[in-house]
Coordinates of C-alpha atoms and ligand atoms in Angstrom, one line a residue:
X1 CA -23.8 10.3 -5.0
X2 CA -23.8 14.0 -5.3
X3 CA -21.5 16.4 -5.1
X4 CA -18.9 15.6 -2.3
X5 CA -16.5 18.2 -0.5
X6 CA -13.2 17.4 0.1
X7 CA -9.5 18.5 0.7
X8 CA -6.8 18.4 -1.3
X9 CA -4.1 15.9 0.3
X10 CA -0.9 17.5 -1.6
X11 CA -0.4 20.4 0.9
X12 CA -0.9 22.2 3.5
X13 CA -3.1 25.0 2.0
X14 CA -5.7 22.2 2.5
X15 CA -7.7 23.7 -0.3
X16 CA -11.3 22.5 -0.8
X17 CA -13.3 21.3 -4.0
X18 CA -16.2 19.0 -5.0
X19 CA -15.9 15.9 -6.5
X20 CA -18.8 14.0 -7.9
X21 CA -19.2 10.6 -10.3
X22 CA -23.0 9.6 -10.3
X23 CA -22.9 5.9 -10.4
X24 CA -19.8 5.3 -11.0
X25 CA -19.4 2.4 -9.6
X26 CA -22.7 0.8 -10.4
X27 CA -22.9 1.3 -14.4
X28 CA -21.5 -0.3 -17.3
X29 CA -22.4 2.3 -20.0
X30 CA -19.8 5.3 -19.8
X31 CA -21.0 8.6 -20.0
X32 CA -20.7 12.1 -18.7
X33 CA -22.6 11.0 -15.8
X34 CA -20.2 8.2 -14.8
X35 CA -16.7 9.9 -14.6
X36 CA -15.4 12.0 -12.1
X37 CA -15.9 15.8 -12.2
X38 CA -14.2 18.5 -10.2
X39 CA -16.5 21.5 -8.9
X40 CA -15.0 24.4 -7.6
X41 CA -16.8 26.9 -5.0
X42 CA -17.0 30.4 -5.2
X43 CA -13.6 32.0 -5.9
X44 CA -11.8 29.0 -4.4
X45 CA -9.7 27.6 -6.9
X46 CA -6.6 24.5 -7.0
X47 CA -3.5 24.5 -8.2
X48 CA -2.7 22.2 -11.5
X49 CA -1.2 19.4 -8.4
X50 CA -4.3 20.0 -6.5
X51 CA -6.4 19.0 -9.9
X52 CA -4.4 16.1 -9.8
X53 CA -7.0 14.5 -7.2
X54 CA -9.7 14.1 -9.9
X55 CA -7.2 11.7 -11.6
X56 CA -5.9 10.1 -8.5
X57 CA -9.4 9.2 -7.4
X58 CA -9.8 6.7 -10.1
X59 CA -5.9 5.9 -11.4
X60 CA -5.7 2.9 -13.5
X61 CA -2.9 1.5 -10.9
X62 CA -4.4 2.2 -7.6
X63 CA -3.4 -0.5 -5.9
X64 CA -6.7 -2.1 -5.4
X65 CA -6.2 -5.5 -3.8
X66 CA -3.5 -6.8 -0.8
X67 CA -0.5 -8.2 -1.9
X68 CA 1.9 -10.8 0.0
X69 CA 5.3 -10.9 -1.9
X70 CA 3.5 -9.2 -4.7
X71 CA 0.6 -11.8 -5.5
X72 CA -2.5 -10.8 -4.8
X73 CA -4.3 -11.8 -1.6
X74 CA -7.3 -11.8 0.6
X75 CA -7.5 -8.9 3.1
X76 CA -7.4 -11.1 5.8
X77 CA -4.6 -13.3 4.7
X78 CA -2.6 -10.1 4.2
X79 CA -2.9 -8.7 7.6
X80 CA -2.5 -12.2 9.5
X81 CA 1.0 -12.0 8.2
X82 CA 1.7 -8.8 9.3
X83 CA 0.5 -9.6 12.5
X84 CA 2.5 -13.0 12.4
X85 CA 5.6 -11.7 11.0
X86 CA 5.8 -9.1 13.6
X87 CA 4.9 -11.8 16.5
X88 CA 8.4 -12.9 15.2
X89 CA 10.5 -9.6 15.5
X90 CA 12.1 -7.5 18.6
X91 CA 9.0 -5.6 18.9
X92 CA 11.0 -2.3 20.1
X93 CA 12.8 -2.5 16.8
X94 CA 9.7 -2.5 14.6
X95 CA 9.7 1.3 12.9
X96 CA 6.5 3.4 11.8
X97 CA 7.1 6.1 9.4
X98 CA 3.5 8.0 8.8
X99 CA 2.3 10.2 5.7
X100 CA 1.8 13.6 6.3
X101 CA -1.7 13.1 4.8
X102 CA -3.5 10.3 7.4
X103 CA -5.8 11.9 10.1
X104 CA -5.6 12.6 13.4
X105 CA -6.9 9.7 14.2
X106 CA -5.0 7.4 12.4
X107 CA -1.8 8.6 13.4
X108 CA -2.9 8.4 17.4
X109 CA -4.3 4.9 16.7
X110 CA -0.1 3.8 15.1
X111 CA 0.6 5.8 18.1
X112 CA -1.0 3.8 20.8
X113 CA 0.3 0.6 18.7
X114 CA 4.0 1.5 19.0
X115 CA 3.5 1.9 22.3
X116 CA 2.1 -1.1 22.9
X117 CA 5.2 -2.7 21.1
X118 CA 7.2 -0.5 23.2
X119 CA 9.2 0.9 20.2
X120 CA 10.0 4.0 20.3
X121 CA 10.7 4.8 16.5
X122 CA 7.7 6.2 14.9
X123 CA 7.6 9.3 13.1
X124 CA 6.6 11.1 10.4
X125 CA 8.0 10.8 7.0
X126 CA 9.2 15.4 6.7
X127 CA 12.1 16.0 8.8
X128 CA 11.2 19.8 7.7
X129 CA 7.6 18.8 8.4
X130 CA 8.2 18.1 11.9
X131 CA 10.3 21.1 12.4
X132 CA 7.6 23.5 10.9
X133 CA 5.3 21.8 13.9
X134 CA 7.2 23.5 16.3
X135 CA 5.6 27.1 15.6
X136 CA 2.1 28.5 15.9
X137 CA 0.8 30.4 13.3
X138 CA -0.8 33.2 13.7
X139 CA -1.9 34.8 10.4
X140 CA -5.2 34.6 8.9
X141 CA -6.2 34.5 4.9
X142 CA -8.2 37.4 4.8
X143 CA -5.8 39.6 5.8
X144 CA -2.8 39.0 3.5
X145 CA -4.0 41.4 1.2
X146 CA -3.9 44.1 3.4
X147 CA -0.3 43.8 4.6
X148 CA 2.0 46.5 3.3
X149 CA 5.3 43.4 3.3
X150 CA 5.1 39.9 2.9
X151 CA 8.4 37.9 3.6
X152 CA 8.5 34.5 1.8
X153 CA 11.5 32.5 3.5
X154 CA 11.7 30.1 0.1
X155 CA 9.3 29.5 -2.9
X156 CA 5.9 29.5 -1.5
X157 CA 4.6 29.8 -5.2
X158 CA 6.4 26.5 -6.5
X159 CA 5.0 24.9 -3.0
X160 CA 2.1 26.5 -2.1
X161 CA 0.7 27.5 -5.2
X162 CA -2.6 29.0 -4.3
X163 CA -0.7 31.5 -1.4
X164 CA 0.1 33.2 -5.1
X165 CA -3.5 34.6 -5.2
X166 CA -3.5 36.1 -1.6
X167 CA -0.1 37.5 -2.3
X168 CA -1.2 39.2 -5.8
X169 CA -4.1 40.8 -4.2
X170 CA -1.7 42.1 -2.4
X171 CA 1.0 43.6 -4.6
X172 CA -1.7 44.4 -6.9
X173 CA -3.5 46.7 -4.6
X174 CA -2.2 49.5 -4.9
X175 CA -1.2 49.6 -1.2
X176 CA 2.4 49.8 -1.7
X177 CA 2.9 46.1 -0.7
X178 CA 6.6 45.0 -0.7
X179 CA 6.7 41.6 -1.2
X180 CA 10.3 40.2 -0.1
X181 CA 12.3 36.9 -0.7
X182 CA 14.8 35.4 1.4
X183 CA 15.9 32.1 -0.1
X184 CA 19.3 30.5 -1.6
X185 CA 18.5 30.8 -5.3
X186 CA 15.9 32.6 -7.4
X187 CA 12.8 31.3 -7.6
X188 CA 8.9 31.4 -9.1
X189 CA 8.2 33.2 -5.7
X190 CA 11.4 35.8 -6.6
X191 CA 10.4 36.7 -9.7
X192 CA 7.4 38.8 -8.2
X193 CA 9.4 40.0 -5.5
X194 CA 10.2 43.6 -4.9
X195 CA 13.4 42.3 -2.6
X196 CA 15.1 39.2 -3.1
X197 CA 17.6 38.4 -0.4
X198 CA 19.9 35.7 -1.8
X199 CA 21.9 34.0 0.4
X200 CA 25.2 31.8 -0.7
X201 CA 24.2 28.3 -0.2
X202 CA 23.6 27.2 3.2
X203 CA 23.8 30.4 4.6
X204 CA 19.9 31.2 4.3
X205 CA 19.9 30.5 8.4
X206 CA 23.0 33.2 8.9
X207 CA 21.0 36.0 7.0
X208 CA 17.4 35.6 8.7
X209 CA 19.4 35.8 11.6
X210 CA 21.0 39.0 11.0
X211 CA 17.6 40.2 9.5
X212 CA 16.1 39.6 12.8
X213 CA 18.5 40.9 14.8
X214 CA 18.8 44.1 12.6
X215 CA 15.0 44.7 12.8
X216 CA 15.2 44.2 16.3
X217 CA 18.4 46.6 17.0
X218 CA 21.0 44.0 17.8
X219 CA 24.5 43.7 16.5
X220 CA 24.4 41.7 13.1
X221 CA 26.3 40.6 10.6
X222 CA 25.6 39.8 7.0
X223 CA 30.0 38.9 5.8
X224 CA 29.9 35.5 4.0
X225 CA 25.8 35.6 3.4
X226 CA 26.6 37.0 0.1
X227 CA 23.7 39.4 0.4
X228 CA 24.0 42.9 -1.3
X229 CA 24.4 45.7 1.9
X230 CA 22.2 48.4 0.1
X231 CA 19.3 45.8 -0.4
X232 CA 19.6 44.5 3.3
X233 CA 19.3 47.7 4.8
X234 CA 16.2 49.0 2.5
X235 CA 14.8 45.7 3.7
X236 CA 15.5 46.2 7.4
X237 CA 14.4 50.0 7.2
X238 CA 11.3 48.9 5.7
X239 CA 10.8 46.4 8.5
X240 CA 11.3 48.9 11.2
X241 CA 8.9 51.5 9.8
X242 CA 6.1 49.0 9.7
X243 CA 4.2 46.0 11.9
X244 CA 1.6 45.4 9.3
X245 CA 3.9 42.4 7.7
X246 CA 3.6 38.8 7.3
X247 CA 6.4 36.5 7.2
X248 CA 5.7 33.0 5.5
X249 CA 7.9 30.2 6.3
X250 CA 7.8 27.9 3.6
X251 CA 11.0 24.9 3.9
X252 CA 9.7 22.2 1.4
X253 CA 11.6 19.4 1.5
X254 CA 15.9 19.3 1.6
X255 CA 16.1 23.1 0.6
X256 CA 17.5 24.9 3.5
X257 CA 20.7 23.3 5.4
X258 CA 18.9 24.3 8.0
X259 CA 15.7 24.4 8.3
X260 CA 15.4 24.8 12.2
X261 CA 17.8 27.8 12.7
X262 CA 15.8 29.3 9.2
X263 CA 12.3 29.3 10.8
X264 CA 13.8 29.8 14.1
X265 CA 15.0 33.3 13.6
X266 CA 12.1 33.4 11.2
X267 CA 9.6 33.0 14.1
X268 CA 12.2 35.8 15.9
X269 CA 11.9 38.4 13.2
X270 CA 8.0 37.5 13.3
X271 CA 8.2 38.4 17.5
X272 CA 10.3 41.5 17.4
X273 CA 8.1 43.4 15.0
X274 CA 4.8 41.5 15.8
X275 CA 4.0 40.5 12.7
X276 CA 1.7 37.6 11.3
X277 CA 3.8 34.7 11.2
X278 CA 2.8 31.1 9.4
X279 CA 5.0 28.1 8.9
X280 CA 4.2 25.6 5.9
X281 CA 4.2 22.0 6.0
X282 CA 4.4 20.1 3.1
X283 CA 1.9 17.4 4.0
X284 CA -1.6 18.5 4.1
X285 CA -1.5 17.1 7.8
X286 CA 2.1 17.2 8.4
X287 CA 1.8 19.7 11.3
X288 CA -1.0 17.9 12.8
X289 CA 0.2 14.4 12.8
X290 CA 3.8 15.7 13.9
X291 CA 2.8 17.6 16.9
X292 CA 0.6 14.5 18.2
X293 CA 3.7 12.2 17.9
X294 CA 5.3 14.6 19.9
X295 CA 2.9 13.9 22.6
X296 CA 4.3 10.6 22.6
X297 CA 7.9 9.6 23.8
X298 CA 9.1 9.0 20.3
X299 CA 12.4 9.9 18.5
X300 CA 12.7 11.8 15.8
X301 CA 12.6 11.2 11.9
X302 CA 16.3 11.6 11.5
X303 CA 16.7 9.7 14.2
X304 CA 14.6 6.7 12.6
X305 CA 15.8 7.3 9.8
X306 CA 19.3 6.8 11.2
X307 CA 18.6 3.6 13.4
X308 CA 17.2 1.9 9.4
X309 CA 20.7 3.0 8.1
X310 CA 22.6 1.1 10.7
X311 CA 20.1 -1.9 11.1
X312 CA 18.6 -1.4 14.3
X313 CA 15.5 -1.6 13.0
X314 CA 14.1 -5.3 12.2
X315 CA 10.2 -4.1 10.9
X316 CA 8.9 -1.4 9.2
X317 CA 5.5 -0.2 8.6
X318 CA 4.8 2.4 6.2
X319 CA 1.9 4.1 6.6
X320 CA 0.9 6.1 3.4
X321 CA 4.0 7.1 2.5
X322 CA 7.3 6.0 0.5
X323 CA 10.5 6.3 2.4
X324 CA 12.3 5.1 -0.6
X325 CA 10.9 8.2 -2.6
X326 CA 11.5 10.1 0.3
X327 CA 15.3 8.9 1.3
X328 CA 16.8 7.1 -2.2
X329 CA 20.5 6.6 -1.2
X330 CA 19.0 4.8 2.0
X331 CA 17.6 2.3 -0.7
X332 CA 19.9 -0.8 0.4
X333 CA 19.4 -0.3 4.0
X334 CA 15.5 -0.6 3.5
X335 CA 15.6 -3.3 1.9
X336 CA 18.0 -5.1 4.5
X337 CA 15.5 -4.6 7.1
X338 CA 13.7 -8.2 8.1
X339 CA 10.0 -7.1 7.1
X340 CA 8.5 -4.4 5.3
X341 CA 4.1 -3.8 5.3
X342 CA 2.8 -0.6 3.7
X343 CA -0.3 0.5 3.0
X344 CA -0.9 2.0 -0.1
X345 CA -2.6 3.9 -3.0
X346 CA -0.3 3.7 -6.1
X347 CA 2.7 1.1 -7.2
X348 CA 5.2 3.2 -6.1
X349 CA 8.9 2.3 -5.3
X350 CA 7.8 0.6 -1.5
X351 CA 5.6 -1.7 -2.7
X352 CA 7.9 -3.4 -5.0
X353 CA 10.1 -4.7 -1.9
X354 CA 7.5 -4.8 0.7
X355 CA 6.6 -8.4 1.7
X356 CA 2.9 -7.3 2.4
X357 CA 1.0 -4.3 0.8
X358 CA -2.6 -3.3 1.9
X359 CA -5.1 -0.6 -0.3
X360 CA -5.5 2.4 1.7
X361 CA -7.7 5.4 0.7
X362 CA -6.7 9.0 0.0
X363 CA -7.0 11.6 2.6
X364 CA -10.1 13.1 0.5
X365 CA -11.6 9.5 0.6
X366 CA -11.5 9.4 4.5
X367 CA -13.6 10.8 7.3
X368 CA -11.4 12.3 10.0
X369 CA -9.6 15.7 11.9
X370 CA -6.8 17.2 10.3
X371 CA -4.8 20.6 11.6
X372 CA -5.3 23.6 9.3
X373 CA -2.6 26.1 8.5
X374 CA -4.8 28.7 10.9
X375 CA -4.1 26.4 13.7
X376 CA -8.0 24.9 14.0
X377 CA -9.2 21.5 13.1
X378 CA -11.0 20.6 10.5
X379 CA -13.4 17.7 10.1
X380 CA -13.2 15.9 7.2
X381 CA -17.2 14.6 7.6
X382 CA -17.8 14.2 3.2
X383 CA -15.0 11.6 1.6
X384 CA -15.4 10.8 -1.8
X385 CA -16.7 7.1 -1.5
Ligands
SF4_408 S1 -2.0 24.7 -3.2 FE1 -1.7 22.8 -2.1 S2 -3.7 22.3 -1.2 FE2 -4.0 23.9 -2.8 S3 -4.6 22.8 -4.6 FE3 -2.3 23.1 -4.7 S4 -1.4 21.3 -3.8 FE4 -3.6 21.3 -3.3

């Protein structure tokens, strides 16, 4: 079997490593040649999440067989009741909500199904995943270490982790690098920071915009932000003296108020100084998949997410993902809805209230295209079997 390389599916760094597991599959004698190893190339390195793969790929309760109603069933029987049960359903009411970690070409394939069906609810699971979509990147890996500021807009350690080492090289080169914050607490990304601009709760989108509009010479204002004056205004000095900067865009999930206005004035402050500019998704293909939906005519998450909360919609197919982990207080409203199929790879919350549950593979277990953070594709062409 070799030594196989593939991507890590828990973010958008898309980090690589090897995984190999000589005849697993085909021995009973347990040894070191039979279990799954990580290899790492070069300096390329994962974060302690991103190790988590090596378990993942052989995870005593990967859900290994289809299940109607939770018994176990044949592959065949399971999907001729999705197909039945959704013959029986107002097909522009079925919904699709997609992992951030399919390919390409799986979400264009759920794509060309919905429309099809005609409905017009399919999204991806991130709201802030499908904001991020909206901006190009333009920042490359080799040069972080040469910029004199970096400009985290929240914790791109806690979410990114392996961002930390461009960053370090960085701050640790000796090249007077001013690494800044701008978030609405302190964080594992503040800690390192020369400038942490924190912002009263929900006022994160108030301050990048007076950031940008300082930099840029506008009128601002920074009353109610609950930023420090003296720190701003060594921050925006700093900003005007310099266009070697990078500012990093990194939302996660539920931790900006709002998340559009943050990374829109984000992007802004990028433009006025032209400086190298990359927003984060939290999905390893959450970008990707988002901005091919949006070559379709369908509505947004929220708004899917809002026509499941007042029963509009009468299917749901969950691709990869777990809307219940994803949207807990909508907990009784998903399991109102007429039909539920998901495919999966672990037990999780979903699959105990879906009517029909299907295996699926991780992303490193696939062949496919994904979108990197550089803006290029990437063929996956060496899944771990
Ligand atoms: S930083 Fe992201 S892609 Fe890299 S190893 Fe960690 S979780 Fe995986």
């Amino acid at each position: 079997m070799g030594i196989h390389r593939i991507t890590c599916h828990f973010c958008s760094m898309q980090d690589y490593f090897g995984l190999s597991g000589e005849n697993l599959f085909d021995s009973v004698h347990y040894d070191s040649n039979n279990v799954i190893k990580a290899h790492y190339f070069g300096e390329r390195r994962l974060c302690p999440r991103g190790n988590f793969c090596v378990e993942l790929a052989q995870h005593k309760q990967r859900v290994g067989y289809s299940l109607i109603d939770n018994e176990f069933v044949k592959g065949r029987e399971a999907l001729d009741t999705v197909a039945n049960s959704l013959d029986t359903v107002d097909k522009s009411k079925i919904a699709i909500l997609l992992s951030g970690s399919l390919t390409l070409e799986e979400a264009f394939l759920a794509g060309k199904l919905a429309n099809k069906w005609g409905t017009k609810f399919v999204s991806q699971i991130s709201p802030e995943d499908e904001i991020v979509a909206g901006f190009m990147n333009n920042f490359s890996f080799a040069s972080l270490p040469q910029m004199q500021v970096i400009i985290s807009v929240g914790d791109i350690f806690s979410l990114h982790p392996t961002m930390a080492k461009f960053i370090h090289d960085a701050r640790f080169a000796e090249r007077n690098n001013f690494l800044t914050t701008v978030d609405n607490c302190s964080s594992r990304t503040s800690r390192y920071a020369w400038c942490n601009l924190k912002a009263s709760p929900g006022k994160v989108a108030d301050l990048m915009e007076a950031l940008a509009k300082a930099v840029s010479g506008e009128e601002y204002s920074i009353d109610n932000t609950g930023v420090d004056k003296d720190s701003f205004q060594q921050l925006v000095s700093t900003l005007r003296d310099t266009t070697n900067a990078c500012v990093l865009f990194a939302p996660g999930v539920g931790r900006f108020s709002e998340p559009l206005r943050v990374g829109f004035w984000a992007k802004k402050l990028a433009e006025a100084r032209k400086f190298q500019f990359s927003a984060f998704a939290t999905g390893a293909n959450g970008k990707g998949i988002s901005r091919l939906l949006n070559t379709f005519d369908f509505v947004s998450t929220n708004e899917v997410i809002s026509a499941i909360r007042s029963g509009d919609v009468e299917a749901l197919l969950a691709l990869g993902c777990d809307p219940i982990e994803s949207f807990p207080g909508l907990y009784d409203h998903f399991k109102n809805i007429k039909f539920i199929a998901t495919t999966a790879t672990l037990p999780t919350a979903i699959v105990e209230i879906a009517d029909v549950v299907i295996p699926s593979y991780h992303l490193f277990e696939k062949s496919g295209t994904i979108l990197s953070l550089v803006e290029k594709l990437t063929q996956l062409d060496d899944p771990f079997p």
